[in-house]
Tab-separated table of N, CA and C and ligand atoms in Angstrom:
chain	number	residue	atom	x	y	z
Y	1	MET	N	30.767	17.496	16.216
Y	1	MET	CA	30.300	16.051	16.170
Y	1	MET	C	30.115	15.727	14.626
Y	2	ARG	N	30.904	14.736	14.192
Y	2	ARG	CA	30.876	14.382	12.735
Y	2	ARG	C	29.830	13.216	12.575
Y	3	THR	N	28.646	13.606	12.049
Y	3	THR	CA	27.644	12.571	11.898
Y	3	THR	C	27.435	12.263	10.483
Y	4	ALA	N	27.421	10.991	10.111
Y	4	ALA	CA	27.033	10.487	8.795
Y	4	ALA	C	25.763	9.691	8.798
Y	5	VAL	N	24.956	9.927	7.739
Y	5	VAL	CA	23.827	9.099	7.550
Y	5	VAL	C	24.139	8.078	6.438
Y	6	PHE	N	23.856	6.825	6.732
Y	6	PHE	CA	23.911	5.761	5.673
Y	6	PHE	C	22.534	5.447	5.274
Y	7	PRO	N	22.005	5.977	4.175
Y	7	PRO	CA	20.613	5.822	3.798
Y	7	PRO	C	20.501	4.628	2.924
Y	8	GLY	N	19.338	4.010	2.788
Y	8	GLY	CA	19.134	2.854	1.973
Y	8	GLY	C	17.822	2.237	2.302
Y	9	SER	N	17.441	1.106	1.590
Y	9	SER	CA	16.269	0.424	1.750
Y	9	SER	C	16.506	-0.669	2.695
Y	10	PHE	N	17.659	-1.357	2.681
Y	10	PHE	CA	18.151	-2.498	3.477
Y	10	PHE	C	16.960	-3.479	3.471
Y	11	ASP	N	16.622	-3.934	2.298
Y	11	ASP	CA	15.551	-4.816	2.064
Y	11	ASP	C	16.060	-6.091	1.457
Y	12	PRO	N	16.746	-7.012	2.154
Y	12	PRO	CA	17.217	-6.827	3.472
Y	12	PRO	C	18.707	-6.263	3.652
Y	13	ILE	N	19.095	-6.083	4.880
Y	13	ILE	CA	20.536	-5.739	5.043
Y	13	ILE	C	21.391	-7.005	4.584
Y	14	THR	N	22.582	-6.600	4.024
Y	14	THR	CA	23.445	-7.742	3.544
Y	14	THR	C	24.758	-7.604	4.164
Y	15	ARG	N	25.609	-8.533	3.937
Y	15	ARG	CA	27.012	-8.430	4.444
Y	15	ARG	C	27.822	-7.271	3.867
Y	16	GLY	N	27.364	-6.940	2.596
Y	16	GLY	CA	27.954	-5.680	1.973
Y	16	GLY	C	27.800	-4.484	2.797
Y	17	HIS	N	26.441	-4.207	3.206
Y	17	HIS	CA	26.213	-3.056	4.075
Y	17	HIS	C	27.000	-3.120	5.422
Y	18	VAL	N	27.083	-4.257	6.025
Y	18	VAL	CA	27.776	-4.375	7.244
Y	18	VAL	C	29.237	-4.033	7.084
Y	19	GLU	N	29.877	-4.564	6.120
Y	19	GLU	CA	31.289	-4.281	5.946
Y	19	GLU	C	31.480	-2.826	5.704
Y	20	LEU	N	30.586	-2.202	5.033
Y	20	LEU	CA	30.793	-0.795	4.638
Y	20	LEU	C	30.701	0.046	5.955
Y	21	VAL	N	29.674	-0.196	6.815
Y	21	VAL	CA	29.512	0.585	8.023
Y	21	VAL	C	30.696	0.371	8.968
Y	22	LYS	N	31.118	-0.923	9.075
Y	22	LYS	CA	32.271	-1.171	9.952
Y	22	LYS	C	33.494	-0.419	9.567
Y	23	ARG	N	33.737	-0.342	8.237
Y	23	ARG	CA	34.878	0.410	7.769
Y	23	ARG	C	34.677	1.904	8.043
Y	24	ALA	N	33.446	2.383	8.083
Y	24	ALA	CA	33.267	3.851	8.217
Y	24	ALA	C	33.264	4.267	9.733
Y	25	VAL	N	33.124	3.262	10.597
Y	25	VAL	CA	33.022	3.593	12.038
Y	25	VAL	C	34.221	4.511	12.473
Y	26	PRO	N	35.486	4.319	12.116
Y	26	PRO	CA	36.550	5.065	12.601
Y	26	PRO	C	36.521	6.536	12.087
Y	27	LEU	N	35.785	6.710	10.961
Y	27	LEU	CA	35.866	8.082	10.286
Y	27	LEU	C	34.893	9.004	10.914
Y	28	PHE	N	33.864	8.643	11.609
Y	28	PHE	CA	32.830	9.492	12.190
Y	28	PHE	C	32.592	9.315	13.698
Y	29	ASP	N	31.935	10.378	14.255
Y	29	ASP	CA	31.611	10.240	15.627
Y	29	ASP	C	30.263	9.454	15.754
Y	30	ARG	N	29.484	9.554	14.745
Y	30	ARG	CA	28.167	8.790	14.793
Y	30	ARG	C	27.737	8.515	13.465
Y	31	ILE	N	27.148	7.331	13.319
Y	31	ILE	CA	26.667	6.952	12.002
Y	31	ILE	C	25.171	6.458	12.131
Y	32	VAL	N	24.282	7.111	11.436
Y	32	VAL	CA	22.850	6.751	11.524
Y	32	VAL	C	22.502	5.973	10.374
Y	33	VAL	N	22.202	4.727	10.497
Y	33	VAL	CA	21.728	3.886	9.414
Y	33	VAL	C	20.228	4.127	9.298
Y	34	ALA	N	19.855	4.771	8.088
Y	34	ALA	CA	18.534	5.307	8.011
Y	34	ALA	C	17.791	4.683	6.959
Y	35	VAL	N	16.648	4.089	7.272
Y	35	VAL	CA	15.793	3.361	6.219
Y	35	VAL	C	14.979	4.355	5.618
Y	36	GLY	N	15.056	4.582	4.340
Y	36	GLY	CA	14.290	5.546	3.564
Y	36	GLY	C	13.052	4.926	3.235
Y	37	VAL	N	11.862	5.583	3.522
Y	37	VAL	CA	10.504	4.987	3.296
Y	37	VAL	C	9.902	5.709	2.140
Y	38	ASN	N	9.647	4.953	1.056
Y	38	ASN	CA	9.056	5.565	-0.150
Y	38	ASN	C	7.640	4.794	-0.340
Y	39	ALA	N	6.650	5.628	-0.183
Y	39	ALA	CA	5.252	5.075	-0.192
Y	39	ALA	C	4.968	4.413	-1.570
Y	40	GLN	N	5.697	4.790	-2.643
Y	40	GLN	CA	5.465	4.192	-3.962
Y	40	GLN	C	6.073	2.840	-4.127
Y	41	LYS	N	7.028	2.524	-3.230
Y	41	LYS	CA	7.914	1.271	-3.417
Y	41	LYS	C	7.236	0.093	-2.672
Y	42	GLN	N	7.398	-1.028	-3.364
Y	42	GLN	CA	6.943	-2.321	-2.747
Y	42	GLN	C	8.191	-3.044	-2.167
Y	43	TYR	N	8.142	-3.248	-0.838
Y	43	TYR	CA	9.257	-3.874	-0.180
Y	43	TYR	C	9.043	-5.299	0.077
Y	44	LEU	N	10.079	-6.167	0.098
Y	44	LEU	CA	9.726	-7.619	0.531
Y	44	LEU	C	9.545	-7.691	2.007
Y	45	PHE	N	10.402	-7.011	2.718
Y	45	PHE	CA	10.255	-7.086	4.215
Y	45	PHE	C	9.767	-5.748	4.718
Y	46	ASP	N	8.835	-5.850	5.783
Y	46	ASP	CA	8.301	-4.509	6.335
Y	46	ASP	C	9.315	-3.748	7.017
Y	47	LEU	N	8.949	-2.467	7.122
Y	47	LEU	CA	9.917	-1.493	7.816
Y	47	LEU	C	10.431	-1.952	9.196
Y	48	GLU	N	9.436	-2.505	10.023
Y	48	GLU	CA	9.843	-2.892	11.429
Y	48	GLU	C	10.893	-3.997	11.314
Y	49	GLN	N	10.673	-4.995	10.474
Y	49	GLN	CA	11.494	-6.109	10.372
Y	49	GLN	C	12.967	-5.595	9.945
Y	50	ARG	N	12.944	-4.747	8.898
Y	50	ARG	CA	14.279	-4.270	8.446
Y	50	ARG	C	14.956	-3.560	9.546
Y	51	MET	N	14.229	-2.663	10.254
Y	51	MET	CA	14.962	-1.916	11.302
Y	51	MET	C	15.467	-2.771	12.524
Y	52	GLU	N	14.591	-3.796	12.774
Y	52	GLU	CA	15.040	-4.758	13.833
Y	52	GLU	C	16.231	-5.502	13.444
Y	53	TRP	N	16.445	-5.906	12.256
Y	53	TRP	CA	17.637	-6.567	11.796
Y	53	TRP	C	18.838	-5.636	11.949
Y	54	LEU	N	18.640	-4.300	11.522
Y	54	LEU	CA	19.775	-3.309	11.539
Y	54	LEU	C	20.097	-3.116	13.063
Y	55	ARG	N	19.123	-3.002	13.920
Y	55	ARG	CA	19.427	-2.816	15.396
Y	55	ARG	C	20.268	-4.064	15.925
Y	56	GLU	N	19.871	-5.286	15.585
Y	56	GLU	CA	20.555	-6.436	15.994
Y	56	GLU	C	22.011	-6.449	15.476
Y	57	VAL	N	22.105	-6.195	14.186
Y	57	VAL	CA	23.356	-6.310	13.559
Y	57	VAL	C	24.482	-5.340	14.183
Y	58	PHE	N	23.897	-4.089	14.493
Y	58	PHE	CA	24.793	-3.059	14.961
Y	58	PHE	C	24.766	-2.824	16.510
Y	59	ALA	N	24.192	-3.820	17.179
Y	59	ALA	CA	24.021	-3.763	18.607
Y	59	ALA	C	25.317	-3.473	19.394
Y	60	ASP	N	26.458	-4.067	18.840
Y	60	ASP	CA	27.698	-3.927	19.493
Y	60	ASP	C	28.588	-2.754	18.983
Y	61	GLU	N	27.935	-1.881	18.180
Y	61	GLU	CA	28.603	-0.673	17.751
Y	61	GLU	C	27.993	0.559	18.282
Y	62	PRO	N	28.596	1.092	19.465
Y	62	PRO	CA	27.957	2.275	20.145
Y	62	PRO	C	27.830	3.461	19.322
Y	63	LYS	N	28.698	3.650	18.247
Y	63	LYS	CA	28.493	4.826	17.385
Y	63	LYS	C	27.386	4.729	16.388
Y	64	VAL	N	26.874	3.464	16.178
Y	64	VAL	CA	25.872	3.285	15.104
Y	64	VAL	C	24.449	3.300	15.682
Y	65	SER	N	23.533	4.073	15.151
Y	65	SER	CA	22.202	3.920	15.524
Y	65	SER	C	21.340	3.751	14.236
Y	66	VAL	N	19.987	3.420	14.486
Y	66	VAL	CA	19.182	3.082	13.416
Y	66	VAL	C	17.948	3.910	13.496
Y	67	ASP	N	17.469	4.368	12.266
Y	67	ASP	CA	16.312	5.247	12.209
Y	67	ASP	C	15.638	5.022	10.884
Y	68	SER	N	14.508	5.706	10.678
Y	68	SER	CA	13.796	5.716	9.431
Y	68	SER	C	13.452	7.170	9.117
Y	69	PHE	N	13.109	7.432	7.814
Y	69	PHE	CA	12.713	8.761	7.417
Y	69	PHE	C	11.967	8.669	6.111
Y	70	GLU	N	11.032	9.689	6.069
Y	70	GLU	CA	10.335	9.815	4.685
Y	70	GLU	C	10.704	11.135	4.135
Y	71	GLY	N	10.627	11.251	2.812
Y	71	GLY	CA	10.971	12.532	2.198
Y	71	GLY	C	12.409	12.472	1.773
Y	72	LEU	N	12.936	13.666	1.494
Y	72	LEU	CA	14.261	13.795	0.901
Y	72	LEU	C	15.394	13.419	1.874
Y	73	THR	N	16.334	12.657	1.485
Y	73	THR	CA	17.491	12.324	2.364
Y	73	THR	C	18.138	13.619	2.925
Y	74	ALA	N	18.342	14.659	2.120
Y	74	ALA	CA	18.982	15.871	2.368
Y	74	ALA	C	18.231	16.602	3.500
Y	75	HIS	N	16.924	16.532	3.480
Y	75	HIS	CA	16.145	17.275	4.513
Y	75	HIS	C	16.252	16.452	5.917
Y	76	TYR	N	16.335	15.097	5.751
Y	76	TYR	CA	16.441	14.304	6.987
Y	76	TYR	C	17.749	14.597	7.548
Y	77	CYS	N	18.881	14.693	6.799
Y	77	CYS	CA	20.177	15.025	7.308
Y	77	CYS	C	20.244	16.415	8.048
Y	78	ARG	N	19.518	17.358	7.407
Y	78	ARG	CA	19.469	18.718	8.067
Y	78	ARG	C	18.823	18.597	9.459
Y	79	ARG	N	17.697	17.822	9.467
Y	79	ARG	CA	16.931	17.624	10.668
Y	79	ARG	C	17.697	17.122	11.826
Y	80	ILE	N	18.604	16.068	11.539
Y	80	ILE	CA	19.462	15.442	12.554
Y	80	ILE	C	20.789	15.990	12.704
Y	81	GLN	N	20.987	17.107	11.849
Y	81	GLN	CA	22.291	17.869	11.936
Y	81	GLN	C	23.412	16.932	11.417
Y	82	ALA	N	23.216	16.223	10.416
Y	82	ALA	CA	24.344	15.337	9.901
Y	82	ALA	C	24.837	16.064	8.575
Y	83	ARG	N	26.144	16.285	8.533
Y	83	ARG	CA	26.823	16.918	7.428
Y	83	ARG	C	27.344	15.974	6.389
Y	84	TYR	N	27.247	14.669	6.567
Y	84	TYR	CA	27.881	13.631	5.720
Y	84	TYR	C	26.839	12.579	5.366
Y	85	LEU	N	26.897	12.117	4.092
Y	85	LEU	CA	26.281	10.850	3.710
Y	85	LEU	C	27.267	9.832	3.485
Y	86	LEU	N	26.933	8.640	3.706
Y	86	LEU	CA	27.835	7.519	3.506
Y	86	LEU	C	27.183	6.594	2.362
Y	87	ARG	N	27.874	6.325	1.322
Y	87	ARG	CA	27.431	5.408	0.387
Y	87	ARG	C	28.563	4.510	-0.102
Y	88	GLY	N	28.115	3.305	-0.632
Y	88	GLY	CA	29.095	2.385	-1.019
Y	88	GLY	C	29.122	2.341	-2.658
Y	89	LEU	N	30.321	2.075	-3.136
Y	89	LEU	CA	30.395	1.825	-4.576
Y	89	LEU	C	30.877	0.552	-4.925
Y	90	ARG	N	30.085	-0.230	-5.723
Y	90	ARG	CA	30.498	-1.606	-6.115
Y	90	ARG	C	31.077	-1.673	-7.433
Y	91	ASN	N	30.557	-0.846	-8.324
Y	91	ASN	CA	31.017	-0.971	-9.685
Y	91	ASN	C	30.606	0.416	-10.431
Y	92	ALA	N	30.868	0.382	-11.832
Y	92	ALA	CA	30.698	1.559	-12.548
Y	92	ALA	C	29.277	2.135	-12.549
Y	93	SER	N	28.265	1.129	-12.553
Y	93	SER	CA	26.960	1.640	-12.633
Y	93	SER	C	26.478	2.251	-11.315
Y	94	ASP	N	27.059	1.779	-10.092
Y	94	ASP	CA	26.791	2.477	-8.831
Y	94	ASP	C	27.366	3.903	-9.070
Y	95	PHE	N	28.559	3.953	-9.609
Y	95	PHE	CA	29.194	5.290	-9.670
Y	95	PHE	C	28.427	6.321	-10.406
Y	96	ASP	N	27.908	5.875	-11.608
Y	96	ASP	CA	27.134	6.789	-12.467
Y	96	ASP	C	25.897	7.290	-11.750
Y	97	TYR	N	25.218	6.352	-11.104
Y	97	TYR	CA	24.005	6.724	-10.387
Y	97	TYR	C	24.376	7.649	-9.178
Y	98	GLU	N	25.276	7.186	-8.331
Y	98	GLU	CA	25.655	7.903	-7.110
Y	98	GLU	C	26.225	9.277	-7.342
Y	99	LYS	N	26.969	9.456	-8.457
Y	99	LYS	CA	27.554	10.761	-8.782
Y	99	LYS	C	26.471	11.786	-8.875
Y	100	THR	N	25.403	11.475	-9.729
Y	100	THR	CA	24.319	12.438	-9.854
Y	100	THR	C	23.707	12.795	-8.524
Y	101	ILE	N	23.345	11.654	-7.811
Y	101	ILE	CA	22.658	11.907	-6.516
Y	101	ILE	C	23.506	12.755	-5.599
Y	102	SER	N	24.770	12.445	-5.602
Y	102	SER	CA	25.608	13.215	-4.658
Y	102	SER	C	25.718	14.688	-5.035
Y	103	GLN	N	25.731	14.988	-6.332
Y	103	GLN	CA	25.839	16.347	-6.764
Y	103	GLN	C	24.536	17.074	-6.453
Y	104	LEU	N	23.369	16.409	-6.587
Y	104	LEU	CA	22.082	17.019	-6.221
Y	104	LEU	C	21.985	17.231	-4.689
Y	105	ASN	N	22.486	16.242	-4.012
Y	105	ASN	CA	22.366	16.361	-2.461
Y	105	ASN	C	23.270	17.472	-1.954
Y	106	GLU	N	24.396	17.705	-2.699
Y	106	GLU	CA	25.308	18.802	-2.217
Y	106	GLU	C	24.540	20.175	-2.356
Y	107	ILE	N	23.644	20.299	-3.346
Y	107	ILE	CA	22.913	21.540	-3.606
Y	107	ILE	C	21.748	21.620	-2.702
Y	108	VAL	N	20.959	20.499	-2.749
Y	108	VAL	CA	19.678	20.572	-1.915
Y	108	VAL	C	19.996	20.518	-0.424
Y	109	GLY	N	21.171	19.877	-0.043
Y	109	GLY	CA	21.465	19.784	1.365
Y	109	GLY	C	22.532	20.836	1.746
Y	110	ASP	N	22.701	21.907	0.999
Y	110	ASP	CA	23.582	23.005	1.363
Y	110	ASP	C	25.008	22.632	1.819
Y	111	GLY	N	25.624	21.874	0.884
Y	111	GLY	CA	26.972	21.411	1.078
Y	111	GLY	C	27.066	20.098	1.801
Y	112	LEU	N	25.989	19.421	1.894
Y	112	LEU	CA	26.030	17.974	2.355
Y	112	LEU	C	27.039	17.130	1.523
Y	113	GLU	N	27.957	16.603	2.178
Y	113	GLU	CA	29.039	15.792	1.470
Y	113	GLU	C	28.758	14.427	1.535
Y	114	THR	N	28.874	13.739	0.426
Y	114	THR	CA	28.791	12.314	0.372
Y	114	THR	C	30.190	11.641	0.291
Y	115	ILE	N	30.305	10.755	1.319
Y	115	ILE	CA	31.583	10.060	1.398
Y	115	ILE	C	31.424	8.630	0.800
Y	116	PHE	N	32.253	8.219	-0.161
Y	116	PHE	CA	32.142	6.997	-0.779
Y	116	PHE	C	33.119	6.002	-0.245
Y	117	LEU	N	32.753	4.837	-0.032
Y	117	LEU	CA	33.780	3.707	0.195
Y	117	LEU	C	33.631	2.649	-0.937
Y	118	ILE	N	34.677	2.318	-1.451
Y	118	ILE	CA	34.611	1.275	-2.466
Y	118	ILE	C	34.590	-0.094	-1.865
Y	119	SER	N	33.579	-0.834	-2.202
Y	119	SER	CA	33.279	-2.142	-1.543
Y	119	SER	C	34.591	-3.073	-1.798
Y	120	GLN	N	34.762	-3.956	-0.778
Y	120	GLN	CA	35.955	-4.888	-0.882
Y	120	GLN	C	35.463	-5.881	-1.961
Y	121	PRO	N	36.489	-6.547	-2.648
Y	121	PRO	CA	36.090	-7.404	-3.769
Y	121	PRO	C	35.158	-8.562	-3.245
Y	122	ALA	N	35.376	-8.948	-2.063
Y	122	ALA	CA	34.542	-10.195	-1.610
Y	122	ALA	C	33.184	-9.843	-1.448
Y	123	TYR	N	32.786	-8.472	-1.479
Y	123	TYR	CA	31.390	-8.125	-1.238
Y	123	TYR	C	30.810	-7.422	-2.394
Y	124	SER	N	31.589	-7.164	-3.471
Y	124	SER	CA	31.152	-6.295	-4.518
Y	124	SER	C	30.028	-6.820	-5.295
Y	125	HIS	N	29.837	-8.239	-5.283
Y	125	HIS	CA	28.643	-8.904	-6.072
Y	125	HIS	C	27.413	-8.930	-5.219
Y	126	ILE	N	27.457	-8.553	-4.027
Y	126	ILE	CA	26.258	-8.654	-3.257
Y	126	ILE	C	25.327	-7.394	-3.324
Y	127	SER	N	24.078	-7.634	-3.591
Y	127	SER	CA	23.127	-6.576	-3.511
Y	127	SER	C	21.813	-7.041	-2.906
Y	128	SER	N	21.031	-6.134	-2.342
Y	128	SER	CA	19.723	-6.520	-1.749
Y	128	SER	C	18.836	-7.047	-2.809
Y	129	THR	N	18.935	-6.593	-4.003
Y	129	THR	CA	18.107	-6.953	-5.161
Y	129	THR	C	18.349	-8.460	-5.394
Y	130	ILE	N	19.600	-8.810	-5.554
Y	130	ILE	CA	19.992	-10.273	-5.759
Y	130	ILE	C	19.508	-11.176	-4.645
Y	131	VAL	N	19.711	-10.681	-3.367
Y	131	VAL	CA	19.333	-11.471	-2.222
Y	131	VAL	C	17.801	-11.681	-2.206
Y	132	ARG	N	17.091	-10.635	-2.564
Y	132	ARG	CA	15.601	-10.773	-2.651
Y	132	ARG	C	15.169	-11.880	-3.664
Y	133	GLU	N	15.914	-11.856	-4.808
Y	133	GLU	CA	15.508	-12.831	-5.839
Y	133	GLU	C	15.877	-14.162	-5.370
Y	134	ILE	N	16.968	-14.444	-4.645
Y	134	ILE	CA	17.349	-15.745	-4.115
Y	134	ILE	C	16.314	-16.130	-3.137
Y	135	ILE	N	15.875	-15.320	-2.238
Y	135	ILE	CA	14.917	-15.621	-1.261
Y	135	ILE	C	13.632	-15.943	-1.886
Y	136	LYS	N	13.166	-15.121	-2.854
Y	136	LYS	CA	11.767	-15.353	-3.529
Y	136	LYS	C	11.860	-16.688	-4.228
Y	137	GLY	N	13.153	-17.114	-4.794
Y	137	GLY	CA	13.161	-18.349	-5.591
Y	137	GLY	C	13.428	-19.488	-4.722
Y	138	GLY	N	13.378	-19.337	-3.377
Y	138	GLY	CA	13.506	-20.427	-2.487
Y	138	GLY	C	15.032	-20.936	-2.313
Y	139	GLY	N	15.982	-20.098	-2.710
Y	139	GLY	CA	17.361	-20.428	-2.506
Y	139	GLY	C	17.944	-20.030	-1.205
Y	140	ASN	N	19.180	-20.481	-0.927
Y	140	ASN	CA	19.804	-20.165	0.292
Y	140	ASN	C	20.552	-18.827	0.213
Y	141	ALA	N	19.986	-17.941	0.974
Y	141	ALA	CA	20.552	-16.526	0.858
Y	141	ALA	C	21.555	-16.242	1.972
Y	142	ARG	N	21.787	-17.313	2.850
Y	142	ARG	CA	22.586	-17.106	4.137
Y	142	ARG	C	23.999	-16.585	3.827
Y	143	PRO	N	24.660	-17.004	2.727
Y	143	PRO	CA	26.060	-16.516	2.438
Y	143	PRO	C	26.127	-14.928	2.311
Y	144	PHE	N	25.013	-14.377	2.092
Y	144	PHE	CA	25.004	-12.912	1.728
Y	144	PHE	C	24.426	-12.137	2.861
Y	145	LEU	N	23.765	-12.784	3.835
Y	145	LEU	CA	23.108	-12.038	4.991
Y	145	LEU	C	24.107	-12.076	6.132
Y	146	PRO	N	24.000	-11.029	7.024
Y	146	PRO	CA	24.878	-10.984	8.246
Y	146	PRO	C	24.655	-12.281	8.994
Y	147	GLU	N	25.788	-12.749	9.587
Y	147	GLU	CA	25.814	-14.004	10.314
Y	147	GLU	C	24.722	-13.929	11.364
Y	148	GLY	N	23.925	-14.978	11.518
Y	148	GLY	CA	22.924	-15.081	12.601
Y	148	GLY	C	21.561	-14.438	12.307
Y	149	LEU	N	21.399	-13.787	11.126
Y	149	LEU	CA	20.248	-13.116	10.910
Y	149	LEU	C	19.205	-14.191	10.619
Y	150	GLN	N	18.008	-14.014	11.230
Y	150	GLN	CA	16.920	-15.015	11.173
Y	150	GLN	C	15.852	-14.502	10.118
Y	151	LEU	N	15.686	-15.309	9.101
Y	151	LEU	CA	14.664	-14.942	8.118
Y	151	LEU	C	13.354	-15.536	8.663
Y	152	PRO	N	12.217	-14.807	8.356
Y	152	PRO	CA	10.899	-15.327	8.694
Y	152	PRO	C	10.751	-16.663	8.170
Y	153	ALA	N	10.020	-17.518	8.885
Y	153	ALA	CA	9.962	-19.001	8.512
Y	153	ALA	C	9.433	-19.169	7.068
Y	154	ARG	N	8.564	-18.342	6.554
Y	154	ARG	CA	8.042	-18.483	5.183
Y	154	ARG	C	9.084	-18.299	4.148
Y	155	HIS	N	10.187	-17.556	4.560
Y	155	HIS	CA	11.282	-17.281	3.656
Y	155	HIS	C	12.556	-18.052	3.836
Y	156	ASP	N	12.568	-18.905	4.853
Y	156	ASP	CA	13.814	-19.622	5.241
Y	156	ASP	C	13.962	-20.929	4.458
Y	157	THR	N	15.141	-21.358	4.305
Y	157	THR	CA	15.404	-22.749	3.703
Y	157	THR	C	16.257	-23.443	4.671
Y	158	PRO	N	16.186	-24.801	4.599
Y	158	PRO	CA	17.040	-25.706	5.497
Y	158	PRO	C	18.426	-25.275	5.367
Y	159	ALA	N	19.237	-25.233	6.503
Y	159	ALA	CA	20.716	-24.904	6.435
Y	159	ALA	C	21.500	-25.936	5.579
U	1	ADP	P1	19.124	1.775	-2.154
U	1	ADP	O1	17.758	1.460	-1.836
U	1	ADP	O2	19.450	3.232	-2.036
U	1	ADP	O3	19.661	1.051	-3.396
U	1	ADP	P2	20.512	-0.202	-0.671
U	1	ADP	O4	19.964	-0.724	0.567
U	1	ADP	O5	20.480	-1.207	-1.756
U	1	ADP	O6	19.860	1.222	-0.936
U	1	ADP	O7	22.001	0.220	-0.462
U	1	ADP	C1	22.378	1.257	0.400
U	1	ADP	C2	23.854	1.591	0.225
U	1	ADP	O8	24.629	0.461	0.419
U	1	ADP	C3	24.234	2.132	-1.152
U	1	ADP	O9	25.197	3.140	-1.109
U	1	ADP	C4	24.862	0.961	-1.835
U	1	ADP	O10	25.869	1.314	-2.818
U	1	ADP	C5	25.596	0.359	-0.624
U	1	ADP	N1	25.777	-1.083	-0.830
U	1	ADP	C6	24.882	-2.079	-0.986
U	1	ADP	N2	25.444	-3.252	-1.187
U	1	ADP	C7	26.790	-3.078	-0.984
U	1	ADP	C8	27.921	-4.020	-1.048
U	1	ADP	N3	27.842	-5.253	-1.462
U	1	ADP	N4	29.126	-3.373	-0.845
U	1	ADP	C9	29.260	-2.070	-0.631
U	1	ADP	N5	28.169	-1.163	-0.619
U	1	ADP	C10	27.011	-1.766	-0.752
C-alpha cells in the first residue's frame, strides 16, 4: 500500500492545495491530508474548522482522508505506516526550505521519501499566508479558496 502524507497548516485550504492533491491521487493508493498542530503557532482558523473544510473538499476522493497530528511529521508517518510525504513547490524559496526539510525527514524518518509536485502556473501565486492577509483586510478571498467553501460570517465579504 503506497501511502503519502500531505502535511501542512491549511490555514485555510486553498485552490493550490486542492490542485496538488488531485494531481497526486493517481500516484498513491492513499493520501492522508494531515494538519500539523504546533502549540506555539497562532492560527486564524481553529483546527476543527480547518479539518472540516478539508473533509468537505475531498469528500468525493475515496483515496483521500483527513487527520491531524502533533509532534514530528516523520514520527506521524511511521505511526500510520506512510513511506511518502507529498509537498508542493511554487518557487525557489519553497525549494530552498523544502530541500532541507526533506533531507532531515529522510534521516529522521528512516528513508521517508518526499515527493514534490511543481505547482501549475495558475496556482503558484496562491499561499495560505496571502489568503489570510486578504481575509484579515476584509478583501474577497474567494478566487483563492476551493469553490463553495464557506467562510465564517465574521470573515466573509459580499460576493
Ligand atoms: P505549511 O504550514 O507547512 O507552510 P501550508 O498549508 O502552507 O503548510 O502548505 C502545505 C503544502 O502545500 C506545502 O508543501 C506547500 O508548498 C504546498 N502548497 C501551498 N500552496 C500551494 C500552491 N499554491 N501550489 C502548490 N503547492 C502549494
